[in-house]
Each structure stands twice: as structure tokens, then as C-alpha cells.
mmCIF file of C-alpha atoms in Angstrom:
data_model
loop_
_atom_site.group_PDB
_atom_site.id
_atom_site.type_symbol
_atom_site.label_atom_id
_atom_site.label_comp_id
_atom_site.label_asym_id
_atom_site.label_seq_id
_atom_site.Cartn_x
_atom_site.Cartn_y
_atom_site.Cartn_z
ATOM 1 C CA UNK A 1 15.508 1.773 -2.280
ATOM 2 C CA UNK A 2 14.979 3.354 0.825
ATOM 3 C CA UNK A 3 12.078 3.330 2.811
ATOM 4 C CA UNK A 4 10.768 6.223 4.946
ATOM 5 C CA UNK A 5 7.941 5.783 7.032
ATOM 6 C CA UNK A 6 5.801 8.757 9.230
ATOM 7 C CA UNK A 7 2.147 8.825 10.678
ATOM 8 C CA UNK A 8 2.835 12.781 10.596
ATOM 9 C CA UNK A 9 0.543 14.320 8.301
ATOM 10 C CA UNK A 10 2.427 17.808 8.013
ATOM 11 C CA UNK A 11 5.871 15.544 6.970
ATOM 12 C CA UNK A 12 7.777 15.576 3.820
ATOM 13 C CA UNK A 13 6.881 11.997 3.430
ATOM 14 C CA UNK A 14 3.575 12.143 3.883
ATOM 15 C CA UNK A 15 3.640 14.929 1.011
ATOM 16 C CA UNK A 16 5.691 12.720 -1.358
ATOM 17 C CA UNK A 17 3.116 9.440 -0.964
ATOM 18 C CA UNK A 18 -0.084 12.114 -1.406
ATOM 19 C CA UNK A 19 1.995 13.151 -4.552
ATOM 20 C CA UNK A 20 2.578 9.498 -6.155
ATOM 21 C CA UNK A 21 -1.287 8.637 -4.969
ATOM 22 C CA UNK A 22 -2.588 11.783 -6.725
ATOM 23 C CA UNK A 23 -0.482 10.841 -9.951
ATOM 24 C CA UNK A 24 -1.382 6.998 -9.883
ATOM 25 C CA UNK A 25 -4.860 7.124 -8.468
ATOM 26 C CA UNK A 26 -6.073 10.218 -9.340
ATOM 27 C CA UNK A 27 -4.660 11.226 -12.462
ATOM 28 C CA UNK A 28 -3.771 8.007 -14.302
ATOM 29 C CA UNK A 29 -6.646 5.952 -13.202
ATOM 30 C CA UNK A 30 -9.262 9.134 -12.488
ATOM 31 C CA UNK A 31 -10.637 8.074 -9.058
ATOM 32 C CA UNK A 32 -11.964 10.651 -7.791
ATOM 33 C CA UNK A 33 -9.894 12.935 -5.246
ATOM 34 C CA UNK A 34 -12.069 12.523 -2.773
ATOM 35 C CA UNK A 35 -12.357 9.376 -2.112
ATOM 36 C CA UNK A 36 -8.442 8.712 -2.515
ATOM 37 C CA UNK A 37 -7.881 11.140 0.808
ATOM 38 C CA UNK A 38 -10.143 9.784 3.333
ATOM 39 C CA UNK A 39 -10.693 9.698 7.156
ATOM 40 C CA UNK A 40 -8.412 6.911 7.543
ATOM 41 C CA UNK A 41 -5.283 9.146 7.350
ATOM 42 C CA UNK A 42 -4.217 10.232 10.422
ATOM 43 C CA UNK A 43 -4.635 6.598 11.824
ATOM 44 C CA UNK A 44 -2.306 5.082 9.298
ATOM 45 C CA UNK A 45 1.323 4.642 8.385
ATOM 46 C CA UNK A 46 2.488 6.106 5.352
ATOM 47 C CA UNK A 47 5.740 4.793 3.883
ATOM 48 C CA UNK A 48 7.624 5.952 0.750
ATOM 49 C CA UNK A 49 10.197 4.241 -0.959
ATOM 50 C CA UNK A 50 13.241 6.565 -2.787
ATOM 51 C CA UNK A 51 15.610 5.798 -5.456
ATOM 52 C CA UNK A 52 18.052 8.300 -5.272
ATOM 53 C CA UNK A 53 16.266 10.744 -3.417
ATOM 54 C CA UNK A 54 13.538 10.398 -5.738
ATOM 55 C CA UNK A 55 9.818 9.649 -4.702
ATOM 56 C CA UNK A 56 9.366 6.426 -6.358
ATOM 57 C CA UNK A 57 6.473 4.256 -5.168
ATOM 58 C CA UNK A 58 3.715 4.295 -1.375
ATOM 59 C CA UNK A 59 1.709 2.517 0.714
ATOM 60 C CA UNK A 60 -0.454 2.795 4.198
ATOM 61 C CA UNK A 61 -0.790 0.568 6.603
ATOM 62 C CA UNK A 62 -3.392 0.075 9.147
ATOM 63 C CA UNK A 63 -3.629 -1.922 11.747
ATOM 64 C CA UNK A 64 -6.883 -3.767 12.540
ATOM 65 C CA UNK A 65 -7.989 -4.655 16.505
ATOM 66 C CA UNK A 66 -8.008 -8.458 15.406
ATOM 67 C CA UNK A 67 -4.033 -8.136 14.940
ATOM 68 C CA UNK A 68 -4.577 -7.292 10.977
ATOM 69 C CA UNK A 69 -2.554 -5.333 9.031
ATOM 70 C CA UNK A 70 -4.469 -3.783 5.513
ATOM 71 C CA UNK A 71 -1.996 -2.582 3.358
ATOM 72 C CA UNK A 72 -3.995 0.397 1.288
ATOM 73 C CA UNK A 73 -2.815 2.917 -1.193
ATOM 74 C CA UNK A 74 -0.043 0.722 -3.056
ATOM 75 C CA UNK A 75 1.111 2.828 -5.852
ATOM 76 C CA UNK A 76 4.679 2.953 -7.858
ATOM 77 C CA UNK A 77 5.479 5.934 -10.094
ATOM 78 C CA UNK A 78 5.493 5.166 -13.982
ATOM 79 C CA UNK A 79 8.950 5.021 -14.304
ATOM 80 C CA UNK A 80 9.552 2.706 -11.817
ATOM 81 C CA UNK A 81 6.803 -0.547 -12.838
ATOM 82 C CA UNK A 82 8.323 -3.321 -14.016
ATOM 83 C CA UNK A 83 11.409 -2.524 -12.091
ATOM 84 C CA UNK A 84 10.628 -5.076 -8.997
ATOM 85 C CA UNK A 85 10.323 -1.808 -6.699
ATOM 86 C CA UNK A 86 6.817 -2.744 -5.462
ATOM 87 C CA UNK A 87 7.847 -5.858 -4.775
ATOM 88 C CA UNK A 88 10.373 -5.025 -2.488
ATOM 89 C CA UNK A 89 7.719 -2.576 -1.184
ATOM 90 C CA UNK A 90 5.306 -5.641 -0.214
ATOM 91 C CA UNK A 91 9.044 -7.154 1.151
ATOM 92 C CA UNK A 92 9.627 -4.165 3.613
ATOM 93 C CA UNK A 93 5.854 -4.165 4.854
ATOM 94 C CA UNK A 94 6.247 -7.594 5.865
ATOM 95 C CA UNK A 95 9.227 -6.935 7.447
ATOM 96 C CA UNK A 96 7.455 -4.172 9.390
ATOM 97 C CA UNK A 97 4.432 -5.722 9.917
ATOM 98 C CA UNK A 98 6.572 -8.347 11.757
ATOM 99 C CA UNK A 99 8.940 -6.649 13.776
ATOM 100 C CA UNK A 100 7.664 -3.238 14.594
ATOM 101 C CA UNK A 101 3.351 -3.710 14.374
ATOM 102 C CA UNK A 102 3.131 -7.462 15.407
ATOM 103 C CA UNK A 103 0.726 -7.904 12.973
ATOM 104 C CA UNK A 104 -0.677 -11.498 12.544
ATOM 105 C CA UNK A 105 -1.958 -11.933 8.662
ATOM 106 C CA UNK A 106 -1.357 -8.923 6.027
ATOM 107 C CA UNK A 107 -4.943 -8.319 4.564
ATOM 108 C CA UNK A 108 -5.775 -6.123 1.084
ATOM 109 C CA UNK A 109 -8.307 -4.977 -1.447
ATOM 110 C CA UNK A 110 -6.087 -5.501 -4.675
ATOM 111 C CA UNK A 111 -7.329 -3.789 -8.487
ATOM 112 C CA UNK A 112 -7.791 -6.861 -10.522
ATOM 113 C CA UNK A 113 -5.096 -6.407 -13.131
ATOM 114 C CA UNK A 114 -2.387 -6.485 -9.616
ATOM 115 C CA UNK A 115 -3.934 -9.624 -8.380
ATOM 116 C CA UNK A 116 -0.970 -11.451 -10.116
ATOM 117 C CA UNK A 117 1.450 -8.864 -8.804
ATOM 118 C CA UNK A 118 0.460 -9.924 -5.415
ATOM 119 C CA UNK A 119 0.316 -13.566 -5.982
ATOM 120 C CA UNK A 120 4.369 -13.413 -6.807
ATOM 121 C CA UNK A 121 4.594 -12.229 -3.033
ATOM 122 C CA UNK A 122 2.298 -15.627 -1.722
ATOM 123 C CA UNK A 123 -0.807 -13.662 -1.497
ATOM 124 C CA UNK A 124 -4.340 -15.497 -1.651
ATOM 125 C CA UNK A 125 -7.510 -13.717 -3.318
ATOM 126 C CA UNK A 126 -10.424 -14.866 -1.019
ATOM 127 C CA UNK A 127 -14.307 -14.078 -1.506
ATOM 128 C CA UNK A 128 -16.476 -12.783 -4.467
ATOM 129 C CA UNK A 129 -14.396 -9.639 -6.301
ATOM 130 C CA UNK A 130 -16.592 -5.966 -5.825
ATOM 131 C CA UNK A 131 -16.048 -2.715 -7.203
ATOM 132 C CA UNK A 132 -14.263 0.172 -5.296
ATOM 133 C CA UNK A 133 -13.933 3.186 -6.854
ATOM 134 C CA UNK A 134 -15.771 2.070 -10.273
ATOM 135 C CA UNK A 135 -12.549 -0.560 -10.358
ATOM 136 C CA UNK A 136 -12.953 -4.563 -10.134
ATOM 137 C CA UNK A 137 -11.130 -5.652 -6.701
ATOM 138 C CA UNK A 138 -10.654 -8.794 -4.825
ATOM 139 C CA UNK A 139 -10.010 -9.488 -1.143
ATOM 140 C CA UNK A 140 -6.602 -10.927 -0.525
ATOM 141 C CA UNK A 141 -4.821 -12.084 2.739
ATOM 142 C CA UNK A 142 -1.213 -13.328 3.654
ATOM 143 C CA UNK A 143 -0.781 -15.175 7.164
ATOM 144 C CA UNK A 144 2.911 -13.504 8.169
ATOM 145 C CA UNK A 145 5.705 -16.012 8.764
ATOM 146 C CA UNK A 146 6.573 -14.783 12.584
ATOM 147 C CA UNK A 147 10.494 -16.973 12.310
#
């Protein structure tokens, strides 16, 4: 997989993750469009992994003042669940988060049915779970190994 990254909303890559958020989000689990594209947008980085080319799976990142980084947005095309894409995702924000946005902890608002997902990457749900969206969601939070 490879994984392109941009804050540049006019980009190619920026297009492709709108694309795989309308298809997951919007169409598959009928949030409603406007509250998938919000204000948070141009202060985020938008990365899109490709298999051969292809638009496969996204994410945005944002980085908090306290040295947070929220990972938002995590969706993976159809065809590609089940393949261990997103996990590798989760790998390269990590990686990121590390070397390029010295990020302390990696924080997230995960749909119920990926809390388990998450777990296989050593993320913690934390707190009381809430609806977003009209969809059940727990806080969870990774400290990021820094060696």
C-alpha cells in the first residue's frame, strides 16, 4: 500500500479520501453529507492509502494543542475489509504521528462494531459510549511508543 498524505484541499488526494468517505459514510452507512464535510478540513491531514493506484482506504488527522493526535474519518473501501489494509493504515499513522507531528497519545471516537478493530492495534476504549451521527461510539486513546 502506499500512503499519500496532503493538507491541500484542491489535491487529487484530498479528492480520492472525500470519494471513499462519501461511499463509506455517506452512502453505506447514510450519515448525512453534511455533517461528514465539516469545518475541520482545512486544519487536518488527509492521507490515502493505494493498492495499485487504486483509492483503497482514508483517514484525517488532527493535531490537538495538548500534543494529541485524533485520528477522524477512518474508512476502507468494500473491497478492501478484511484484507488487513486498515490496519496497516492505523500502522502508518503511528508512524507519522511519531516522526513527522510529535504527537504524544493517538486519541479517537471509534463506531462500536470497530472497537475490536482498534483493540488489535493496543487501543483502549475510555468513558461512557455516545452517539455521533445517530451511531453508538466510544472514546479510545493510545499513548505512542516514542523508541
Amino acid at each position: 500500500m502506499d500512503v499519500r498524505k496532503t493538507t491541500d484541499l484542491l489535491s487529487t488526494t484530498y479528492t480520492d479520501a472525500l470519494a471513499i468517505r462519501k461511499t463509506v459514510f455517506v452512502e453505506e452507512q447514510n450519515v448525512d453529507e453534511s455533517l461528514e464535510i465539516d469545518d475541520l478540513e482545512d486544519q487536518t491531514l488527509h492521507l490515502v492509502g493505494y493498492v495499485q493506484n487504486k483509492p483503497a482506504c482514508t483517514a484525517r488527522l488532527l493535531k490537538k494543542d495538548n500534543g494529541d493526535i485524533k485520528i477522524q474519518r477512518v474508512a476502507v473501501l468494500k473491497d478492501y475489509r478484511g484484507t488487513g489494509l486498515g490496519l496497516k493504515l492505523i500502522h502508518e499513522i503511528e508512524r507519522l504521528a511519531v516522526k513527522e507531528l510529535n504527537g504524544s497519545r493517538l486519541i479517537l471516537d471509534s463506531q462500536d462494531h470497530a472497537i475490536a478493530f482498534y483493540e488489535k492495534a493496543d487501543f483502549t476504549v475510555e468513558g461512557e459510549g455516545f452517539l455521533d451521527a445517530g451511531i453508538p461510539h466510544h472514546f479510545m486513546k493510545k499513548k505512542i511508543d516514542r523508541t
